[in-house]
C-alpha atoms as a printed R data frame, in Angstrom:
    type eleno elety resid chain resno       x       y        z
1   ATOM     1    CA   UNK     A     1 198.617 -41.929  -91.402
2   ATOM     2    CA   UNK     A     2 200.120 -45.212  -90.840
3   ATOM     3    CA   UNK     A     3 198.035 -48.059  -90.624
4   ATOM     4    CA   UNK     A     4 197.551 -48.444  -86.443
5   ATOM     5    CA   UNK     A     5 196.998 -51.889  -85.403
6   ATOM     6    CA   UNK     A     6 193.769 -51.545  -84.872
7   ATOM     7    CA   UNK     A     7 193.187 -50.042  -88.749
8   ATOM     8    CA   UNK     A     8 190.372 -52.029  -89.242
9   ATOM     9    CA   UNK     A     9 187.177 -52.445  -87.827
10  ATOM    10    CA   UNK     A    10 187.462 -57.032  -87.172
11  ATOM    11    CA   UNK     A    11 189.235 -57.199  -83.323
12  ATOM    12    CA   UNK     A    12 190.570 -60.353  -85.342
13  ATOM    13    CA   UNK     A    13 191.538 -58.892  -89.414
14  ATOM    14    CA   UNK     A    14 188.935 -60.810  -92.068
15  ATOM    15    CA   UNK     A    15 190.384 -63.311  -93.955
16  ATOM    16    CA   UNK     A    16 189.585 -64.625  -96.031
17  ATOM    17    CA   UNK     A    17 188.456 -62.361  -98.826
18  ATOM    18    CA   UNK     A    18 185.206 -62.576 -100.245
19  ATOM    19    CA   UNK     A    19 187.002 -63.305 -104.136
20  ATOM    20    CA   UNK     A    20 186.554 -61.457 -107.504
21  ATOM    21    CA   UNK     A    21 186.392 -57.808 -105.937
22  ATOM    22    CA   UNK     A    22 190.061 -56.885 -106.553
23  ATOM    23    CA   UNK     A    23 189.290 -53.775 -108.659
24  ATOM    24    CA   UNK     A    24 186.500 -52.732 -106.849
25  ATOM    25    CA   UNK     A    25 188.902 -52.603 -104.003
26  ATOM    26    CA   UNK     A    26 191.728 -50.708 -106.042
27  ATOM    27    CA   UNK     A    27 189.248 -48.137 -106.863
28  ATOM    28    CA   UNK     A    28 187.848 -47.413 -103.755
29  ATOM    29    CA   UNK     A    29 191.561 -47.193 -102.149
30  ATOM    30    CA   UNK     A    30 192.839 -44.650 -104.616
31  ATOM    31    CA   UNK     A    31 189.502 -42.392 -104.341
32  ATOM    32    CA   UNK     A    32 190.293 -42.078 -100.718
33  ATOM    33    CA   UNK     A    33 194.353 -41.605 -101.486
34  ATOM    34    CA   UNK     A    34 192.602 -38.406 -103.385
35  ATOM    35    CA   UNK     A    35 190.529 -37.310 -100.128
36  ATOM    36    CA   UNK     A    36 193.126 -36.459  -97.600
37  ATOM    37    CA   UNK     A    37 190.494 -35.892  -94.553
38  ATOM    38    CA   UNK     A    38 189.948 -39.268  -94.531
39  ATOM    39    CA   UNK     A    39 192.458 -41.612  -92.176
40  ATOM    40    CA   UNK     A    40 193.852 -44.437  -94.104
41  ATOM    41    CA   UNK     A    41 191.946 -48.004  -93.148
42  ATOM    42    CA   UNK     A    42 193.167 -51.678  -94.463
43  ATOM    43    CA   UNK     A    43 191.383 -53.030  -96.843
44  ATOM    44    CA   UNK     A    44 189.306 -55.000  -94.139
45  ATOM    45    CA   UNK     A    45 187.368 -51.946  -94.137
46  ATOM    46    CA   UNK     A    46 186.907 -51.052  -97.465
47  ATOM    47    CA   UNK     A    47 185.236 -54.756  -97.594
48  ATOM    48    CA   UNK     A    48 182.985 -54.220  -94.759
49  ATOM    49    CA   UNK     A    49 182.224 -51.247  -96.744
50  ATOM    50    CA   UNK     A    50 181.778 -52.682  -99.798
51  ATOM    51    CA   UNK     A    51 179.650 -55.789  -98.386
52  ATOM    52    CA   UNK     A    52 177.136 -53.403  -96.786
53  ATOM    53    CA   UNK     A    53 176.963 -52.304 -100.345
54  ATOM    54    CA   UNK     A    54 176.222 -55.166 -102.140
55  ATOM    55    CA   UNK     A    55 180.108 -54.386 -103.701
56  ATOM    56    CA   UNK     A    56 178.316 -51.218 -105.673
57  ATOM    57    CA   UNK     A    57 181.644 -48.784 -106.190
58  ATOM    58    CA   UNK     A    58 179.851 -45.826 -105.865
59  ATOM    59    CA   UNK     A    59 177.744 -46.287 -102.983
60  ATOM    60    CA   UNK     A    60 180.499 -47.808 -100.852
61  ATOM    61    CA   UNK     A    61 181.806 -44.521 -101.270
62  ATOM    62    CA   UNK     A    62 179.313 -42.554  -99.784
63  ATOM    63    CA   UNK     A    63 178.984 -44.649  -96.658
64  ATOM    64    CA   UNK     A    64 182.618 -43.953  -96.068
65  ATOM    65    CA   UNK     A    65 182.127 -40.118  -96.427
66  ATOM    66    CA   UNK     A    66 179.232 -40.221  -94.390
67  ATOM    67    CA   UNK     A    67 180.729 -42.960  -91.593
68  ATOM    68    CA   UNK     A    68 184.110 -40.867  -90.767
69  ATOM    69    CA   UNK     A    69 182.699 -37.602  -91.332
70  ATOM    70    CA   UNK     A    70 179.545 -37.999  -88.897
71  ATOM    71    CA   UNK     A    71 181.858 -39.371  -86.129
72  ATOM    72    CA   UNK     A    72 183.776 -36.829  -86.759
73  ATOM    73    CA   UNK     A    73 181.033 -34.283  -86.617
74  ATOM    74    CA   UNK     A    74 179.122 -36.174  -83.095
75  ATOM    75    CA   UNK     A    75 182.135 -36.537  -80.798
76  ATOM    76    CA   UNK     A    76 179.051 -37.125  -77.674
77  ATOM    77    CA   UNK     A    77 178.106 -39.913  -80.084
78  ATOM    78    CA   UNK     A    78 181.566 -41.332  -81.185
79  ATOM    79    CA   UNK     A    79 183.904 -40.660  -78.093
80  ATOM    80    CA   UNK     A    80 184.391 -41.378  -74.968
81  ATOM    81    CA   UNK     A    81 184.372 -45.102  -76.229
82  ATOM    82    CA   UNK     A    82 185.570 -46.945  -72.831
83  ATOM    83    CA   UNK     A    83 182.974 -49.471  -72.093
84  ATOM    84    CA   UNK     A    84 184.048 -49.256  -68.696
85  ATOM    85    CA   UNK     A    85 182.816 -45.416  -67.874
86  ATOM    86    CA   UNK     A    86 180.444 -45.047  -65.488
87  ATOM    87    CA   UNK     A    87 178.162 -43.854  -68.349
88  ATOM    88    CA   UNK     A    88 178.568 -46.183  -69.884
89  ATOM    89    CA   UNK     A    89 178.340 -49.150  -67.763
90  ATOM    90    CA   UNK     A    90 175.300 -47.115  -67.092
91  ATOM    91    CA   UNK     A    91 173.143 -47.516  -69.961
92  ATOM    92    CA   UNK     A    92 174.761 -51.348  -69.725
93  ATOM    93    CA   UNK     A    93 172.964 -51.715  -66.089
94  ATOM    94    CA   UNK     A    94 169.625 -50.955  -67.449
95  ATOM    95    CA   UNK     A    95 169.622 -52.415  -71.397
96  ATOM    96    CA   UNK     A    96 170.127 -55.764  -72.730
97  ATOM    97    CA   UNK     A    97 172.603 -55.525  -75.754
98  ATOM    98    CA   UNK     A    98 172.311 -58.883  -76.764
99  ATOM    99    CA   UNK     A    99 172.769 -60.527  -80.562
100 ATOM   100    CA   UNK     A   100 171.296 -64.155  -80.587
101 ATOM   101    CA   UNK     A   101 173.385 -67.271  -81.227
102 ATOM   102    CA   UNK     A   102 171.845 -68.127  -83.956
103 ATOM   103    CA   UNK     A   103 171.200 -67.022  -87.429
104 ATOM   104    CA   UNK     A   104 168.504 -67.564  -89.307
105 ATOM   105    CA   UNK     A   105 167.702 -70.315  -91.737
106 ATOM   106    CA   UNK     A   106 168.278 -67.309  -94.172
107 ATOM   107    CA   UNK     A   107 172.040 -67.005  -92.376
108 ATOM   108    CA   UNK     A   108 170.461 -63.017  -90.751
109 ATOM   109    CA   UNK     A   109 172.205 -62.864  -87.119
110 ATOM   110    CA   UNK     A   110 169.011 -61.479  -85.140
111 ATOM   111    CA   UNK     A   111 169.866 -58.943  -81.988
112 ATOM   112    CA   UNK     A   112 167.426 -57.647  -79.566
113 ATOM   113    CA   UNK     A   113 167.691 -54.814  -77.523
114 ATOM   114    CA   UNK     A   114 165.227 -54.016  -74.516
115 ATOM   115    CA   UNK     A   115 165.397 -52.264  -71.349
116 ATOM   116    CA   UNK     A   116 165.967 -53.789  -68.462
117 ATOM   117    CA   UNK     A   117 165.087 -51.420  -65.787
118 ATOM   118    CA   UNK     A   118 162.630 -49.279  -66.517
119 ATOM   119    CA   UNK     A   119 163.022 -45.790  -64.687
120 ATOM   120    CA   UNK     A   120 163.172 -43.299  -67.476
121 ATOM   121    CA   UNK     A   121 165.196 -41.196  -65.399
122 ATOM   122    CA   UNK     A   122 168.205 -43.153  -65.186
123 ATOM   123    CA   UNK     A   123 168.377 -43.014  -69.332
124 ATOM   124    CA   UNK     A   124 170.853 -40.680  -70.882
125 ATOM   125    CA   UNK     A   125 169.861 -40.336  -74.578
126 ATOM   126    CA   UNK     A   126 172.811 -39.784  -75.952
127 ATOM   127    CA   UNK     A   127 175.018 -42.782  -73.381
128 ATOM   128    CA   UNK     A   128 172.327 -44.872  -75.120
129 ATOM   129    CA   UNK     A   129 172.992 -43.943  -78.696
130 ATOM   130    CA   UNK     A   130 177.324 -43.817  -78.034
131 ATOM   131    CA   UNK     A   131 177.165 -47.697  -76.116
132 ATOM   132    CA   UNK     A   132 174.361 -49.208  -78.933
133 ATOM   133    CA   UNK     A   133 177.314 -48.007  -81.852
134 ATOM   134    CA   UNK     A   134 180.109 -49.840  -79.865
135 ATOM   135    CA   UNK     A   135 177.543 -52.812  -79.310
136 ATOM   136    CA   UNK     A   136 177.221 -52.729  -83.330
137 ATOM   137    CA   UNK     A   137 180.876 -52.129  -83.594
138 ATOM   138    CA   UNK     A   138 181.158 -55.118  -81.684
139 ATOM   139    CA   UNK     A   139 179.036 -57.141  -83.715
140 ATOM   140    CA   UNK     A   140 180.265 -56.536  -87.464
141 ATOM   141    CA   UNK     A   141 183.908 -57.755  -85.913
142 ATOM   142    CA   UNK     A   142 182.551 -60.297  -84.280
143 ATOM   143    CA   UNK     A   143 180.064 -61.606  -87.834
144 ATOM   144    CA   UNK     A   144 182.636 -60.838  -90.067
145 ATOM   145    CA   UNK     A   145 180.039 -60.165  -93.719
146 ATOM   146    CA   UNK     A   146 176.953 -60.408  -92.003
147 ATOM   147    CA   UNK     A   147 174.616 -61.518  -94.603
148 ATOM   148    CA   UNK     A   148 172.049 -59.291  -93.372
149 ATOM   149    CA   UNK     A   149 170.710 -58.331  -89.644
150 ATOM   150    CA   UNK     A   150 167.431 -58.487  -88.342
151 ATOM   151    CA   UNK     A   151 167.018 -56.386  -85.529
152 ATOM   152    CA   UNK     A   152 163.961 -56.911  -82.728
153 ATOM   153    CA   UNK     A   153 163.019 -53.837  -80.261
154 ATOM   154    CA   UNK     A   154 161.095 -55.018  -77.565
155 ATOM   155    CA   UNK     A   155 159.196 -52.503  -76.222
156 ATOM   156    CA   UNK     A   156 158.442 -53.401  -72.983
157 ATOM   157    CA   UNK     A   157 158.777 -51.411  -70.143
158 ATOM   158    CA   UNK     A   158 159.171 -48.519  -72.020
159 ATOM   159    CA   UNK     A   159 157.329 -44.989  -71.199
160 ATOM   160    CA   UNK     A   160 156.281 -41.477  -72.107
161 ATOM   161    CA   UNK     A   161 159.156 -40.918  -69.915
162 ATOM   162    CA   UNK     A   162 161.674 -42.192  -71.505
163 ATOM   163    CA   UNK     A   163 160.301 -39.938  -74.575
164 ATOM   164    CA   UNK     A   164 160.954 -37.263  -72.759
165 ATOM   165    CA   UNK     A   165 164.248 -38.570  -72.285
166 ATOM   166    CA   UNK     A   166 165.074 -38.326  -76.378
167 ATOM   167    CA   UNK     A   167 167.027 -35.630  -77.437
168 ATOM   168    CA   UNK     A   168 167.211 -34.286  -80.849
169 ATOM   169    CA   UNK     A   169 170.497 -33.582  -81.819
170 ATOM   170    CA   UNK     A   170 171.239 -36.999  -80.983
171 ATOM   171    CA   UNK     A   171 168.417 -38.676  -82.321
172 ATOM   172    CA   UNK     A   172 168.796 -37.083  -85.884
173 ATOM   173    CA   UNK     A   173 172.555 -37.725  -85.671
174 ATOM   174    CA   UNK     A   174 171.597 -41.139  -85.233
175 ATOM   175    CA   UNK     A   175 169.440 -41.848  -87.662
176 ATOM   176    CA   UNK     A   176 172.033 -40.439  -90.263
177 ATOM   177    CA   UNK     A   177 174.697 -42.318  -88.890
178 ATOM   178    CA   UNK     A   178 172.686 -45.567  -89.035
179 ATOM   179    CA   UNK     A   179 171.032 -45.296  -92.311
180 ATOM   180    CA   UNK     A   180 173.857 -43.910  -94.210
181 ATOM   181    CA   UNK     A   181 176.647 -44.513  -92.579
182 ATOM   182    CA   UNK     A   182 176.552 -48.297  -90.386
183 ATOM   183    CA   UNK     A   183 178.257 -50.342  -92.642
184 ATOM   184    CA   UNK     A   184 176.081 -53.896  -92.494
185 ATOM   185    CA   UNK     A   185 172.480 -55.131  -93.953
186 ATOM   186    CA   UNK     A   186 169.702 -54.721  -92.506
187 ATOM   187    CA   UNK     A   187 166.705 -56.883  -93.767
188 ATOM   188    CA   UNK     A   188 164.000 -56.169  -91.133
189 ATOM   189    CA   UNK     A   189 163.309 -53.717  -87.890
190 ATOM   190    CA   UNK     A   190 160.533 -55.790  -85.676
191 ATOM   191    CA   UNK     A   191 159.124 -53.521  -82.482
192 ATOM   192    CA   UNK     A   192 157.118 -55.710  -80.842
193 ATOM   193    CA   UNK     A   193 155.623 -55.304  -77.451
194 ATOM   194    CA   UNK     A   194 154.820 -52.038  -79.084
195 ATOM   195    CA   UNK     A   195 153.648 -49.617  -76.788
196 ATOM   196    CA   UNK     A   196 150.138 -47.149  -76.723
197 ATOM   197    CA   UNK     A   197 152.303 -43.567  -78.106
198 ATOM   198    CA   UNK     A   198 153.636 -45.544  -80.807
199 ATOM   199    CA   UNK     A   199 152.354 -42.805  -83.167
200 ATOM   200    CA   UNK     A   200 154.026 -39.681  -80.991
201 ATOM   201    CA   UNK     A   201 157.273 -41.937  -81.308
202 ATOM   202    CA   UNK     A   202 156.846 -42.150  -84.973
203 ATOM   203    CA   UNK     A   203 155.687 -38.319  -84.830
204 ATOM   204    CA   UNK     A   204 159.114 -37.641  -83.716
205 ATOM   205    CA   UNK     A   205 161.598 -39.850  -85.907
206 ATOM   206    CA   UNK     A   206 159.352 -39.817  -89.393
207 ATOM   207    CA   UNK     A   207 160.811 -37.118  -90.264
208 ATOM   208    CA   UNK     A   208 164.168 -38.440  -89.741
209 ATOM   209    CA   UNK     A   209 163.579 -41.775  -91.871
210 ATOM   210    CA   UNK     A   210 164.421 -42.238  -95.359
211 ATOM   211    CA   UNK     A   211 161.083 -44.683  -96.942
212 ATOM   212    CA   UNK     A   212 163.631 -47.233  -98.001
213 ATOM   213    CA   UNK     A   213 164.194 -47.833  -94.193
214 ATOM   214    CA   UNK     A   214 160.751 -47.597  -93.302
215 ATOM   215    CA   UNK     A   215 159.833 -50.431  -95.363
216 ATOM   216    CA   UNK     A   216 161.595 -52.130  -93.459
217 ATOM   217    CA   UNK     A   217 159.744 -51.808  -89.996
218 ATOM   218    CA   UNK     A   218 156.921 -54.099  -88.915
219 ATOM   219    CA   UNK     A   219 155.450 -53.619  -85.419
220 ATOM   220    CA   UNK     A   220 153.519 -55.691  -83.296
221 ATOM   221    CA   UNK     A   221 152.011 -55.823  -79.826
222 ATOM   222    CA   UNK     A   222 152.965 -59.490  -79.715
223 ATOM   223    CA   UNK     A   223 156.014 -60.770  -77.827
224 ATOM   224    CA   UNK     A   224 159.230 -61.283  -80.621
225 ATOM   225    CA   UNK     A   225 157.723 -64.549  -81.309
226 ATOM   226    CA   UNK     A   226 155.226 -62.749  -83.321
227 ATOM   227    CA   UNK     A   227 158.630 -61.933  -85.805
228 ATOM   228    CA   UNK     A   228 160.767 -64.837  -86.125
229 ATOM   229    CA   UNK     A   229 161.445 -68.237  -85.104
230 ATOM   230    CA   UNK     A   230 160.946 -69.132  -81.391
231 ATOM   231    CA   UNK     A   231 164.010 -71.623  -81.959
232 ATOM   232    CA   UNK     A   232 165.875 -68.639  -82.075
233 ATOM   233    CA   UNK     A   233 164.470 -67.131  -78.472
234 ATOM   234    CA   UNK     A   234 166.016 -67.298  -75.105
235 ATOM   235    CA   UNK     A   235 163.500 -68.900  -72.470
236 ATOM   236    CA   UNK     A   236 161.934 -65.217  -71.943
237 ATOM   237    CA   UNK     A   237 160.475 -65.499  -74.432
238 ATOM   238    CA   UNK     A   238 159.449 -69.493  -74.795
239 ATOM   239    CA   UNK     A   239 162.929 -69.751  -76.702
240 ATOM   240    CA   UNK     A   240 165.287 -72.834  -75.873
241 ATOM   241    CA   UNK     A   241 167.727 -70.504  -75.523
242 ATOM   242    CA   UNK     A   242 169.393 -69.429  -72.297
243 ATOM   243    CA   UNK     A   243 167.484 -65.818  -70.474
244 ATOM   244    CA   UNK     A   244 168.254 -62.370  -72.199
245 ATOM   245    CA   UNK     A   245 169.642 -61.176  -68.649
246 ATOM   246    CA   UNK     A   246 172.557 -63.802  -69.045
247 ATOM   247    CA   UNK     A   247 173.283 -63.331  -73.090
248 ATOM   248    CA   UNK     A   248 173.577 -59.394  -72.388
249 ATOM   249    CA   UNK     A   249 176.294 -59.950  -69.701
250 ATOM   250    CA   UNK     A   250 178.134 -62.968  -71.438
251 ATOM   251    CA   UNK     A   251 178.252 -60.113  -74.514
252 ATOM   252    CA   UNK     A   252 179.197 -57.202  -71.936
253 ATOM   253    CA   UNK     A   253 181.651 -58.665  -70.505
254 ATOM   254    CA   UNK     A   254 182.719 -59.832  -73.683
255 ATOM   255    CA   UNK     A   255 183.050 -55.603  -74.899
256 ATOM   256    CA   UNK     A   256 185.113 -55.136  -71.240
257 ATOM   257    CA   UNK     A   257 187.508 -57.500  -71.558
258 ATOM   258    CA   UNK     A   258 188.619 -58.258  -75.110
259 ATOM   259    CA   UNK     A   259 187.031 -55.643  -77.404
260 ATOM   260    CA   UNK     A   260 187.608 -52.446  -74.507
261 ATOM   261    CA   UNK     A   261 190.870 -51.345  -75.468
262 ATOM   262    CA   UNK     A   262 190.035 -51.199  -79.382
263 ATOM   263    CA   UNK     A   263 187.217 -49.838  -79.020
264 ATOM   264    CA   UNK     A   264 188.790 -46.524  -77.028
265 ATOM   265    CA   UNK     A   265 190.933 -46.552  -80.627
266 ATOM   266    CA   UNK     A   266 187.887 -46.774  -82.969
267 ATOM   267    CA   UNK     A   267 187.607 -42.729  -81.717
268 ATOM   268    CA   UNK     A   268 189.735 -42.322  -84.693
269 ATOM   269    CA   UNK     A   269 188.160 -43.427  -86.757
270 ATOM   270    CA   UNK     A   270 187.311 -39.587  -88.240
271 ATOM   271    CA   UNK     A   271 187.386 -37.253  -90.617
272 ATOM   272    CA   UNK     A   272 189.685 -34.458  -90.304
273 ATOM   273    CA   UNK     A   273 187.759 -31.653  -92.071
274 ATOM   274    CA   UNK     A   274 190.724 -29.184  -91.902
275 ATOM   275    CA   UNK     A   275 191.962 -31.393  -94.694
276 ATOM   276    CA   UNK     A   276 189.257 -31.141  -96.565
277 ATOM   277    CA   UNK     A   277 190.255 -29.965  -99.855
278 ATOM   278    CA   UNK     A   278 186.328 -29.549 -101.263
279 ATOM   279    CA   UNK     A   279 183.931 -26.984  -99.501
280 ATOM   280    CA   UNK     A   280 181.220 -28.542  -98.298
281 ATOM   281    CA   UNK     A   281 178.408 -28.306 -100.994
282 ATOM   282    CA   UNK     A   282 173.957 -28.022  -99.783
283 ATOM   283    CA   UNK     A   283 172.597 -31.072  -99.850
284 ATOM   284    CA   UNK     A   284 173.877 -34.305  -98.341
285 ATOM   285    CA   UNK     A   285 174.645 -33.077  -94.343
286 ATOM   286    CA   UNK     A   286 171.990 -30.517  -94.574
287 ATOM   287    CA   UNK     A   287 170.379 -32.290  -91.279
288 ATOM   288    CA   UNK     A   288 173.454 -32.723  -89.587
289 ATOM   289    CA   UNK     A   289 174.762 -30.137  -88.928
290 ATOM   290    CA   UNK     A   290 175.004 -25.811  -89.416
291 ATOM   291    CA   UNK     A   291 178.762 -26.421  -90.222
292 ATOM   292    CA   UNK     A   292 178.194 -28.975  -93.148
293 ATOM   293    CA   UNK     A   293 175.057 -27.925  -95.335
294 ATOM   294    CA   UNK     A   294 176.809 -30.974  -97.582
295 ATOM   295    CA   UNK     A   295 179.482 -32.442  -99.352
296 ATOM   296    CA   UNK     A   296 179.907 -33.946 -102.939
297 ATOM   297    CA   UNK     A   297 181.435 -37.649 -103.876
298 ATOM   298    CA   UNK     A   298 183.516 -37.871 -107.165
């Protein structure tokens, strides 16, 4: 497949490349040529995958395989990526998804997610996962090769009603994607304003979580100021920055105006299972779909 205008995850490209990884890029490029089910991607994209895996080639191949296969097998989550579609706008209306403007002292980016409308009947879980992944793709483009991410989920306003809106297939695919296919370095996941029914939430999620992700989780009954420096936070949380709603609206506008065409175009980033050479084998994708019981990575 020929390179398209958007054959990479960076709207404005990735330059300059980190030095000293030409050999790793070439190894991945040669491997991808032998995998006809995978789409053509630019060196920028390969660099993102390598960076997220600390430049380890074997792990990078696995991430690439997961990334494109999950996107092919869960169209509910990875198609209809136009931020102006009514169902996507509905999610952006009831949530705040923001990247805080400043990084931590270590250079980590901080992402904050919360509900802005507490009416659980307005939540479609698969739509929420789709928009969450769209937002994260925009952040990967904006941030280039981030040192790492700290994620804050503010559970204020979450109710048992919201829990009833969770659909297991979408949750399972989302957890597989975040853990195996999402090309970023995760440093910590803070769940703040923890709800009384957090144990029920964890019963639902825990079977889907690898131990290394479990180790990143931190729960706090207090607000974000209990987990990151207050200087990084919006005024809603006692910090010096503009309120969360303002940051959300600015970043939403960026998604709708600057990234809309790119997000729609990124629907092409998926495996073509008809072209897959190797037959599935047990293991890798057993929990993702009944069609795909596993894949081999050379």
